Coordinates of N, CA and C (backbone and C1' of nucleotides) in Angstrom, one line a residue:
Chain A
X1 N -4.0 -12.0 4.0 CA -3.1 -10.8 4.3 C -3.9 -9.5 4.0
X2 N -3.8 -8.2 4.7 CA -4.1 -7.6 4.6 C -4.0 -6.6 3.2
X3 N -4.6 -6.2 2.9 CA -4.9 -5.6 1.0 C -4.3 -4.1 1.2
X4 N -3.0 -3.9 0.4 CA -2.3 -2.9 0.4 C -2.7 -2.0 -1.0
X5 N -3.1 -0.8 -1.4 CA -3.3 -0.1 -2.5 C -2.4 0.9 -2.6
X6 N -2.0 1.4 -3.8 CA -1.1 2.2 -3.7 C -1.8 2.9 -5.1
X7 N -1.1 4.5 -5.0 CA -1.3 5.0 -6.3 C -0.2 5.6 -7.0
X8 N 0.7 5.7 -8.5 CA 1.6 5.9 -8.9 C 1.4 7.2 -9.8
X9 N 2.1 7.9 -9.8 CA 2.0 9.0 -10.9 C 2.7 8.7 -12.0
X10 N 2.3 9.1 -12.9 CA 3.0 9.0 -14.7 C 3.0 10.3 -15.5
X11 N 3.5 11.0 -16.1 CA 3.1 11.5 -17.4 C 3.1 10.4 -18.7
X12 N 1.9 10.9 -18.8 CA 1.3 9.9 -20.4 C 2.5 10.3 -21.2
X13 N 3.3 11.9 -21.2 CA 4.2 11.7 -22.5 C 4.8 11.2 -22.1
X14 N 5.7 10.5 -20.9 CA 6.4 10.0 -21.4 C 6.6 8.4 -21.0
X15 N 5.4 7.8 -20.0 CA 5.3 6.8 -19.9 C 3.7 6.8 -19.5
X16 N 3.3 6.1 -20.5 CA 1.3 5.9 -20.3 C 1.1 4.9 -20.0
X17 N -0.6 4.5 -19.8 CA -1.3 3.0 -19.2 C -0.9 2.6 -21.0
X18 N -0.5 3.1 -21.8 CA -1.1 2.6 -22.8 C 0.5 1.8 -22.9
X19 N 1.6 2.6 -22.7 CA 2.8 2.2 -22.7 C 3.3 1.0 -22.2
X20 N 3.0 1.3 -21.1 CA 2.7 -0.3 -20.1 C 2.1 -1.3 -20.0
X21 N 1.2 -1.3 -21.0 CA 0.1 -2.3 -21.8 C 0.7 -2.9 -22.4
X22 N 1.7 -1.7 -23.2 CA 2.5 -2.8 -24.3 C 3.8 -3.5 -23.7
X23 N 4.0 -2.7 -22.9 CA 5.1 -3.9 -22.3 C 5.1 -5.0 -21.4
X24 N 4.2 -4.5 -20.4 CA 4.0 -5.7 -19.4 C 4.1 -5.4 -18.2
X25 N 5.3 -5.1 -18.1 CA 6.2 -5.1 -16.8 C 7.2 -4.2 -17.1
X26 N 7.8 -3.5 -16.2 CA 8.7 -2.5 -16.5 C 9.2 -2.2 -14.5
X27 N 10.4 -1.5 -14.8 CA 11.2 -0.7 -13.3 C 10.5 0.7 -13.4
X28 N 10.0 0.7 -12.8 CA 9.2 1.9 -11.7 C 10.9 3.1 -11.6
X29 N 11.1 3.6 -12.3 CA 12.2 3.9 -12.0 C 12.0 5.2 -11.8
X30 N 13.3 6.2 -11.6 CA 13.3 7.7 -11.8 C 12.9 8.1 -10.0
X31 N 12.3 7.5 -9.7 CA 11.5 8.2 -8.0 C 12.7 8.7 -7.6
X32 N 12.8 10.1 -7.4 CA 13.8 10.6 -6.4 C 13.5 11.4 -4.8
X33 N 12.7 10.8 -4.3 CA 11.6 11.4 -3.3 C 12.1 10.2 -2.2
X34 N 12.4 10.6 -0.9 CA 12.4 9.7 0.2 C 11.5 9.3 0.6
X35 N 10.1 10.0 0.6 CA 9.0 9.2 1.2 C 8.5 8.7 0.4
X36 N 8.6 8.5 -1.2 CA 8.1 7.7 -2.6 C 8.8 6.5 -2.3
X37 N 10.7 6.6 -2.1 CA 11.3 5.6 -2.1 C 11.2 4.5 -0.7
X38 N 10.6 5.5 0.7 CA 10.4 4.7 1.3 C 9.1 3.6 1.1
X39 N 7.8 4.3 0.5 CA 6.8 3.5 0.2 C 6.8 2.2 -0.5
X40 N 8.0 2.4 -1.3 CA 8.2 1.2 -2.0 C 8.8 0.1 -1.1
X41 N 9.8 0.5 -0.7 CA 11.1 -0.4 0.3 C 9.9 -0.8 1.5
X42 N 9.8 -0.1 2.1 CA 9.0 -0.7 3.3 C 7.5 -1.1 3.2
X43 N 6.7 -0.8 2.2 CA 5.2 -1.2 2.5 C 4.7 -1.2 1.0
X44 N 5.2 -1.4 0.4 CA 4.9 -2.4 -1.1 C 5.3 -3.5 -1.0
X45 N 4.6 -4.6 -1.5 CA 4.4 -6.2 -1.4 C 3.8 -6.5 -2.5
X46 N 4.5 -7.6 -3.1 CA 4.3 -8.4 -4.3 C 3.2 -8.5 -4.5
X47 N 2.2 -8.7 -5.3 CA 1.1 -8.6 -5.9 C -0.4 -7.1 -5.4
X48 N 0.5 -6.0 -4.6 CA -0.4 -5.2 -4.2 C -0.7 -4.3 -5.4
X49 N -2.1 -3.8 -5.3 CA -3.2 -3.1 -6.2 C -2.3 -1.7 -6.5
X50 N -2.2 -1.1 -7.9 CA -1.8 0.0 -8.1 C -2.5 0.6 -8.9
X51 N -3.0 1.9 -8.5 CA -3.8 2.6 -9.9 C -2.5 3.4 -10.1
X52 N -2.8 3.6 -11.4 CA -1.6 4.2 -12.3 C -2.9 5.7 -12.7
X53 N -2.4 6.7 -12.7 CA -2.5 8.2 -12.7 C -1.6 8.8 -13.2
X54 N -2.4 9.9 -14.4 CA -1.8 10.4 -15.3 C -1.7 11.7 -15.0
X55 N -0.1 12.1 -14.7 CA -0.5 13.3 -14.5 C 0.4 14.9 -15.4
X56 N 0.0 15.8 -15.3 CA 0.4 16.6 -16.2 C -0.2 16.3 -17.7
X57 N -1.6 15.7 -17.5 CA -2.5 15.5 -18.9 C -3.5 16.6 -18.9
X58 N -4.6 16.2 -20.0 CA -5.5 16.7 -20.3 C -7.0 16.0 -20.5
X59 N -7.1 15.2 -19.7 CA -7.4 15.9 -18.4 C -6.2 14.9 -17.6
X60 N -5.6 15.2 -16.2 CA -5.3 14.6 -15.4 C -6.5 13.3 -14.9
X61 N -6.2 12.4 -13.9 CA -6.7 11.4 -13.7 C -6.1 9.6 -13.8
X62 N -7.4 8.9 -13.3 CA -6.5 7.8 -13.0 C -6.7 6.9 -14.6
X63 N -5.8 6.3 -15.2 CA -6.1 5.7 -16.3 C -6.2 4.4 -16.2
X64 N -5.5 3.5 -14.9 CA -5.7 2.1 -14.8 C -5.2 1.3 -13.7
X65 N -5.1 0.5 -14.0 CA -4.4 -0.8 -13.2 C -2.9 -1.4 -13.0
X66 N -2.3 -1.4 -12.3 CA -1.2 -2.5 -12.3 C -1.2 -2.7 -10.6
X67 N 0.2 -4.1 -10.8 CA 0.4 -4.7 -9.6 C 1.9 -4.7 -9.4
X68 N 2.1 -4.9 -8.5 CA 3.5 -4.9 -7.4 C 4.0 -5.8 -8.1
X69 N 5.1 -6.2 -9.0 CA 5.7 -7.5 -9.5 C 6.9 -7.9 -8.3
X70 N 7.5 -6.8 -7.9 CA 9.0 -7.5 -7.3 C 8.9 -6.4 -5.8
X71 N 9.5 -7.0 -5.0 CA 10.6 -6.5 -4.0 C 11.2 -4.8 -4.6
X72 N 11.2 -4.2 -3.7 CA 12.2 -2.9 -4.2 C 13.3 -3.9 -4.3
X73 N 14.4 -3.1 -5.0 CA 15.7 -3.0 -5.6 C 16.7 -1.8 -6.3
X74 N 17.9 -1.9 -6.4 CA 18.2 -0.4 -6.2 C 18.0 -0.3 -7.9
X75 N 18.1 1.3 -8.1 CA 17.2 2.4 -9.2 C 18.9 2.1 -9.8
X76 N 18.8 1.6 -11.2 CA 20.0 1.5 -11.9 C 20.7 2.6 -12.5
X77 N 19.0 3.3 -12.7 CA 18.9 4.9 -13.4 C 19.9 5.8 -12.8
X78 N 20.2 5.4 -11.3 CA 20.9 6.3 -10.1 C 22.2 6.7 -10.9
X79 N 23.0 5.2 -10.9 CA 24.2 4.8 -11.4 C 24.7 5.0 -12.9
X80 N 23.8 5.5 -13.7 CA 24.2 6.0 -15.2 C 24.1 7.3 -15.3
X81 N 25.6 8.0 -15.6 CA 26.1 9.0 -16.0 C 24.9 9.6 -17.0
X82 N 24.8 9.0 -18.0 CA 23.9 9.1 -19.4 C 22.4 9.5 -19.2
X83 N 22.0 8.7 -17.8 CA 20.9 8.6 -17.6 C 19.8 10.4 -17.1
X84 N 19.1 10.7 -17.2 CA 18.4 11.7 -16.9 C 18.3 12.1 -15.6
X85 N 18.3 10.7 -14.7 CA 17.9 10.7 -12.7 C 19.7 10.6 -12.4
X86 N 20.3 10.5 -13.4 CA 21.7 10.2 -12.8 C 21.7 10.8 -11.1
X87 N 22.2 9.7 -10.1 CA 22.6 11.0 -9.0 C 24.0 10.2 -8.6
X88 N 25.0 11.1 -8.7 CA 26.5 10.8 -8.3 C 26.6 10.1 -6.6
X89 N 25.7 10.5 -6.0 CA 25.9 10.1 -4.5 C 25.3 8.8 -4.3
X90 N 24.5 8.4 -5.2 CA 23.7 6.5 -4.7 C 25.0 6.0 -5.7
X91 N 25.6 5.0 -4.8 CA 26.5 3.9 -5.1 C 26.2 2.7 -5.3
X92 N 26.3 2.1 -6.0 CA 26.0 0.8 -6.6 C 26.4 -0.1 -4.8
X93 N 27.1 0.2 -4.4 CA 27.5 -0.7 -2.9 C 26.8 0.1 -1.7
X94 N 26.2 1.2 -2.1 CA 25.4 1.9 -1.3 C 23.9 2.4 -1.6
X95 N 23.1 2.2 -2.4 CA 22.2 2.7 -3.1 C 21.5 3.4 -2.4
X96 N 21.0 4.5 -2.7 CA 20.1 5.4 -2.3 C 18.5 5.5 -2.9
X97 N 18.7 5.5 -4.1 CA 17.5 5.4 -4.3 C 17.1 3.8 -5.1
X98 N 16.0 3.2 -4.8 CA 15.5 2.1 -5.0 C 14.2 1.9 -6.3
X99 N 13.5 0.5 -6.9 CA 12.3 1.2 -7.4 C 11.8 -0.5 -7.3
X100 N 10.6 -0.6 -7.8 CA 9.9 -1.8 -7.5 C 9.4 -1.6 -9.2
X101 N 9.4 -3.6 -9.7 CA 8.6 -3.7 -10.8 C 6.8 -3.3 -10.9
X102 N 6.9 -2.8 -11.8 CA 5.0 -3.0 -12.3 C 4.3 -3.6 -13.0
X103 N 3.3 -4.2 -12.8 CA 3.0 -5.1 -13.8 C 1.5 -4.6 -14.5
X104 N 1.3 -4.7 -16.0 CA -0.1 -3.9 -16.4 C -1.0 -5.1 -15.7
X105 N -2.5 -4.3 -15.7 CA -3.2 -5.3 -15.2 C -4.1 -5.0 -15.9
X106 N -4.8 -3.7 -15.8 CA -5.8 -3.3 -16.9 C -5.5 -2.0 -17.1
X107 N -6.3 -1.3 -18.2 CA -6.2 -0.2 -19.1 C -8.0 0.1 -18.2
X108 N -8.2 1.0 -17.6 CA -9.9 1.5 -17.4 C -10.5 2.1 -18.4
X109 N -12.1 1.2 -19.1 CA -12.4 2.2 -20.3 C -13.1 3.3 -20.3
X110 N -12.4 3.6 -19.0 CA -12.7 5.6 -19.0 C -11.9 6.2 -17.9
X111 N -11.3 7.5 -17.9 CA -10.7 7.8 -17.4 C -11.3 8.4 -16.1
X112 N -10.8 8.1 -14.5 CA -11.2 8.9 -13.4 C -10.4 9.9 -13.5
X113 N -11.5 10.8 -14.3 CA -10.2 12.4 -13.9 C -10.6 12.8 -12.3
X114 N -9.1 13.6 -12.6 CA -8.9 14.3 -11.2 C -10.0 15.5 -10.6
X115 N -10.7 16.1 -11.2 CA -11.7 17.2 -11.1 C -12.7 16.1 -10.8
X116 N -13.8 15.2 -11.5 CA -14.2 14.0 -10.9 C -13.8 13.2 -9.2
X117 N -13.1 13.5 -9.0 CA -12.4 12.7 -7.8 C -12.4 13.7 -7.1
X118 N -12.2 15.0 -7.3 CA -12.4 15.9 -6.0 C -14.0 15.7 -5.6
X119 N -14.9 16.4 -6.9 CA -15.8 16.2 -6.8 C -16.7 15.2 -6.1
X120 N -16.4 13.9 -5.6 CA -16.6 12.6 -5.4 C -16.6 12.7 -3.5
X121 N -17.9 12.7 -2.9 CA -17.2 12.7 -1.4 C -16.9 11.3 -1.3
X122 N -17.3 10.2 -1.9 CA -16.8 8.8 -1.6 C -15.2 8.8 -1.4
X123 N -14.6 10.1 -2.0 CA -12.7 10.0 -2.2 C -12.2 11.3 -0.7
X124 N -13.3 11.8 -0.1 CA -12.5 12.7 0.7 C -11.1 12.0 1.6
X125 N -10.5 12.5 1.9 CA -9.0 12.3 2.5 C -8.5 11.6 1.5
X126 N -8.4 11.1 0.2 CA -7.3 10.7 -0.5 C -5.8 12.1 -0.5
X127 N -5.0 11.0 -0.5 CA -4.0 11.5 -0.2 C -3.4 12.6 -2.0
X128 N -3.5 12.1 -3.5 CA -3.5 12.9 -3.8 C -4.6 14.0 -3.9
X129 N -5.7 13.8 -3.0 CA -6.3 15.2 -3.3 C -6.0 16.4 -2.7
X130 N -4.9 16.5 -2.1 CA -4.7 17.5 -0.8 C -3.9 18.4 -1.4
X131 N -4.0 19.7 -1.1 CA -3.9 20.4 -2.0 C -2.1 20.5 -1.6
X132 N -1.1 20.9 -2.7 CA 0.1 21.0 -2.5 C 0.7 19.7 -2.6
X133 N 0.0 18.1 -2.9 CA 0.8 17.1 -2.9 C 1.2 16.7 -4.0
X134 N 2.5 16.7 -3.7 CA 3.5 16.3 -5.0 C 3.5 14.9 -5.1
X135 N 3.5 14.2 -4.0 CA 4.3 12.6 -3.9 C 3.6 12.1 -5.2
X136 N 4.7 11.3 -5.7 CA 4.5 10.7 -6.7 C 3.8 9.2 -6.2
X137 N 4.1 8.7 -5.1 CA 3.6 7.7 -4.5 C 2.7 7.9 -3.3
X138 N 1.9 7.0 -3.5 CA 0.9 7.6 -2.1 C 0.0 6.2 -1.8
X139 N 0.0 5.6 -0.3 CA -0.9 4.9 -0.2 C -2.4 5.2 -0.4
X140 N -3.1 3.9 -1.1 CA -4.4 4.5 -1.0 C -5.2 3.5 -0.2
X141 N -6.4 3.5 0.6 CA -7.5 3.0 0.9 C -8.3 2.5 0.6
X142 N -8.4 0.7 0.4 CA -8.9 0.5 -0.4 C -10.1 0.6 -0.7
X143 N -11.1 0.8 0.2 CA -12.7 1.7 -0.1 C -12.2 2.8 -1.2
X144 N -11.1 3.3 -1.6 CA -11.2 4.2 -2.1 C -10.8 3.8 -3.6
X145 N -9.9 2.7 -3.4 CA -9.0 1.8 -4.6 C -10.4 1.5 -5.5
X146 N -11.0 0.9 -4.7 CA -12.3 0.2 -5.2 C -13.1 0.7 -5.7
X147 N -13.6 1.9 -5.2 CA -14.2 3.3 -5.4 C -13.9 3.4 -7.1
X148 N -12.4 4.1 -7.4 CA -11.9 4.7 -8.3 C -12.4 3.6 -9.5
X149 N -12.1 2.4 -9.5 CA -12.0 1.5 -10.2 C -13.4 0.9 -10.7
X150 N -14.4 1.4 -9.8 CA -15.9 0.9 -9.9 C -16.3 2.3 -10.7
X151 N -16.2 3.3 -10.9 CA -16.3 4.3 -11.6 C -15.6 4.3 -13.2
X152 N -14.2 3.9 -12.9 CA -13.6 3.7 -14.1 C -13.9 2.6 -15.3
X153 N -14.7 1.8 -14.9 CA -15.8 0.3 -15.6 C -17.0 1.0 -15.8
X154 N -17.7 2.0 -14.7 CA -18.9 2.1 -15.4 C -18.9 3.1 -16.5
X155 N -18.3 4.5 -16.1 CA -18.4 5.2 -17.1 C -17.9 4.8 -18.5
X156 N -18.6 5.4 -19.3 CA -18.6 5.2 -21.1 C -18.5 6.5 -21.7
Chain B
dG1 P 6.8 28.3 -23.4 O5' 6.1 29.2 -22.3 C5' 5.2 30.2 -22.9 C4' 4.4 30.7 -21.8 C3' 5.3 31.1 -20.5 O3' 4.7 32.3 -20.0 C1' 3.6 29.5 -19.9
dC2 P 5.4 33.0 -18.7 O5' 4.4 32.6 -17.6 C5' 3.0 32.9 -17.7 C4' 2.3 32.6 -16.4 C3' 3.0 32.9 -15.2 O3' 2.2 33.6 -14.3 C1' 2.5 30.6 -15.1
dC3 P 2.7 34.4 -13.0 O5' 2.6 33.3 -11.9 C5' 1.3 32.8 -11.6 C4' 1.5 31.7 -10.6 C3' 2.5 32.0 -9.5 O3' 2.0 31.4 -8.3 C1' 3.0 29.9 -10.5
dA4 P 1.8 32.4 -7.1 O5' 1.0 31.5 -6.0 C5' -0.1 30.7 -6.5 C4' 0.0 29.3 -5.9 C3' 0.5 29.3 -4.5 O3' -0.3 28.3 -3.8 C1' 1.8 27.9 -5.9
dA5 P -0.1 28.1 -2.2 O5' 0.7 26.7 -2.1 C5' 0.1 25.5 -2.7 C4' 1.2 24.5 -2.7 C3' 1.9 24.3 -1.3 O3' 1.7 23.0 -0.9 C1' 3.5 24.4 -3.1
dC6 P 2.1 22.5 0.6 O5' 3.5 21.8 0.3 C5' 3.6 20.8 -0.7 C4' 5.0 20.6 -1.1 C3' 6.0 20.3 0.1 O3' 6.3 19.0 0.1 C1' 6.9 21.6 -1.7
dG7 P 7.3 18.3 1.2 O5' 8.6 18.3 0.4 C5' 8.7 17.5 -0.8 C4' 10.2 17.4 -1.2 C3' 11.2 17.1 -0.1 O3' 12.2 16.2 -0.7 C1' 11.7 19.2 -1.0
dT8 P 13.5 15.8 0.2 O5' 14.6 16.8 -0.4 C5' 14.8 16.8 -1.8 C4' 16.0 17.8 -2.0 C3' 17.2 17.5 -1.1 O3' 18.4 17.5 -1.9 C1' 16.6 19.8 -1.0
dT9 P 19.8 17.1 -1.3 O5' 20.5 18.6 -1.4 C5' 20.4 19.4 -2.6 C4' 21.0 20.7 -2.3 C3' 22.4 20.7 -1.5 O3' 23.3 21.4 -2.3 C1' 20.9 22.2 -0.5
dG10 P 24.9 21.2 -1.9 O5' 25.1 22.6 -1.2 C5' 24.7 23.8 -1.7 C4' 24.9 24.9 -0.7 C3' 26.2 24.7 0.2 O3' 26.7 26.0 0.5 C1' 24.3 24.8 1.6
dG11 P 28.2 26.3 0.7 O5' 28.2 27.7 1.3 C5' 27.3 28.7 0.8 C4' 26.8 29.6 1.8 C3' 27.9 30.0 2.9 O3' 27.7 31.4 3.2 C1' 26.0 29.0 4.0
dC12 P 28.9 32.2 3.9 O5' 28.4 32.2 5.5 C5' 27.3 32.9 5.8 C4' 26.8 32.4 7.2 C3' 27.9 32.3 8.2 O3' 28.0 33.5 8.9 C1' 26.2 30.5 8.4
Chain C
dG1 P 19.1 19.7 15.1 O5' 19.7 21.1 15.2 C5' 19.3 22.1 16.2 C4' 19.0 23.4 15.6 C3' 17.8 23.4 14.7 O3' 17.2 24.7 14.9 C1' 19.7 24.1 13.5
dC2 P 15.7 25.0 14.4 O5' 16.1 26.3 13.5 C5' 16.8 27.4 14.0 C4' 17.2 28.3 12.9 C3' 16.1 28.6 11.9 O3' 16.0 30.0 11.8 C1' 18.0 27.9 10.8
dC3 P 14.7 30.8 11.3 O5' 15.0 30.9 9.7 C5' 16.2 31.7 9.3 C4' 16.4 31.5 7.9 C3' 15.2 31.4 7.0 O3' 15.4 32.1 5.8 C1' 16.4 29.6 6.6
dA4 P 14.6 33.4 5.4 O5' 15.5 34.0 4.2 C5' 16.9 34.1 4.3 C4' 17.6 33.7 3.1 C3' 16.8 34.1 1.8 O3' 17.8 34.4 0.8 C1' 17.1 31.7 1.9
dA5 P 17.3 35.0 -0.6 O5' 17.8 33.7 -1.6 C5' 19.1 33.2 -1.4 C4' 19.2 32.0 -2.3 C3' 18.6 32.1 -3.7 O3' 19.5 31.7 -4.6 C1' 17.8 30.2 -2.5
dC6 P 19.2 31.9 -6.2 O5' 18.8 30.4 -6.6 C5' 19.7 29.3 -6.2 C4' 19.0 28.0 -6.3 C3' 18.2 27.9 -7.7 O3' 18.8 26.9 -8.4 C1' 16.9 27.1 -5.8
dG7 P 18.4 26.6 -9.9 O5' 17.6 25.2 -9.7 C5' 18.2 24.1 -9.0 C4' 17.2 23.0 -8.9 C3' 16.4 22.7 -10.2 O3' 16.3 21.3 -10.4 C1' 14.9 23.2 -8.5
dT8 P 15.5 20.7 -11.6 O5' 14.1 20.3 -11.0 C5' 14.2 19.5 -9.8 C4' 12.8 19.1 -9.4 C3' 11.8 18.7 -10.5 O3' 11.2 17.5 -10.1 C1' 10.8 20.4 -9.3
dT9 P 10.3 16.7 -11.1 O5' 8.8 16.9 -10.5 C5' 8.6 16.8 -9.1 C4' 7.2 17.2 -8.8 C3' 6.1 16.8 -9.8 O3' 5.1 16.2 -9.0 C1' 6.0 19.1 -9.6
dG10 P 4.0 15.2 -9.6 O5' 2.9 16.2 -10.1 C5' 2.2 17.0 -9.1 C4' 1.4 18.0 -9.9 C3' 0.7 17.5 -11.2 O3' -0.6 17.9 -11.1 C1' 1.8 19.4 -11.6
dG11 P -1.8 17.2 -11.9 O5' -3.0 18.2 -11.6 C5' -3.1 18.8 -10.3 C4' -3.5 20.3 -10.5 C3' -4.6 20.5 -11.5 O3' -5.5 21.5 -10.9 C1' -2.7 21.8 -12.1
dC12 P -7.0 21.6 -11.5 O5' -6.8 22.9 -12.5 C5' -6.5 24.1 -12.0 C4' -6.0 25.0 -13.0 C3' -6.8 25.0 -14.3 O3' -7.9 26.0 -14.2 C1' -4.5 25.3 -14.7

DNA sequence: GCCAACGTTGGC
DNA sequence: GCCAACGTTGGC
């Protein structure tokens, strides 16, 4: 089967590679983005490559590894009053927004910052380098997956 | 904290 | 369907 890469955004405060280390597996939740939620629904598949990317740090960059655990499914987060993503309009018999499990895979023992990766013509046309992109989800290439990852082992 | 870039909402 | 207003993202 053809090798699907994807890359996820995080803030380290409030969910890190380190956080997800400790737990394992977790709901990708919170995405309120149609073309984030479509990436998941339509073209994420169970065991596909995720670099996890820190962002709103110091430095910004990619911190690690995980994988696709599940199928999308709908965002539970939608449906709680209490919750922070609360959205009154996704219905439990209608859902609107969805999210897919993650699974840690590795921690990189060095960070690919983001100033690095511009810098990098191995990464031109990645999708977060373009200036103005917000998506928290973005497919990636795997020449480029591989790229990030072979940088993130060697540096020390 | 600032602010540019972007997505969404809602009046018309 | 247009577009101004607004809220959010995320680098700096």
């Amino acid at each position: 089967m053809e090798r699907r890469c994807w890359l996820v955004k995080t803030e380290p405060e409030s969910f890190s590679i380190d956080a997800l280390a400790r737990v394992g597996r977790t709901m990708w939740d919170g995405v309120r983005n149609y073309q984030a939620r479509n990436y998941m629904r339509d073209g994420m598949r169970v065991g596909d490559e995720v670099l996890v990317y820190h962002s709103n740090a110091s430095p910004p960059g990619v911190a690690g590894i995980a994988r696709v655990a599940s199928a999308a499914y709908p965002d539970p987060t939608a449906f709680d009053p209490n919750d922070h993503h609360y959205d009154p309009d996704s219905k439990p018999d209608d859902p609107r927004w969805l999210l897919v499990d993650l699974a840690f895979v590795e921690k990189l023992p060095a960070l690919v910052t983001l100033d690095g990766m511009k810098q990098d013509p191995a990464l031109d046309g990645m999708m977060i380098l373009r200036k103005g992109n917000r998506l928290s989800i973005t497919p990636v290439e795997p020449a480029h997956y591989d790229h990030i990852v072979a940088i993130g082992r060697a540096l020390r």
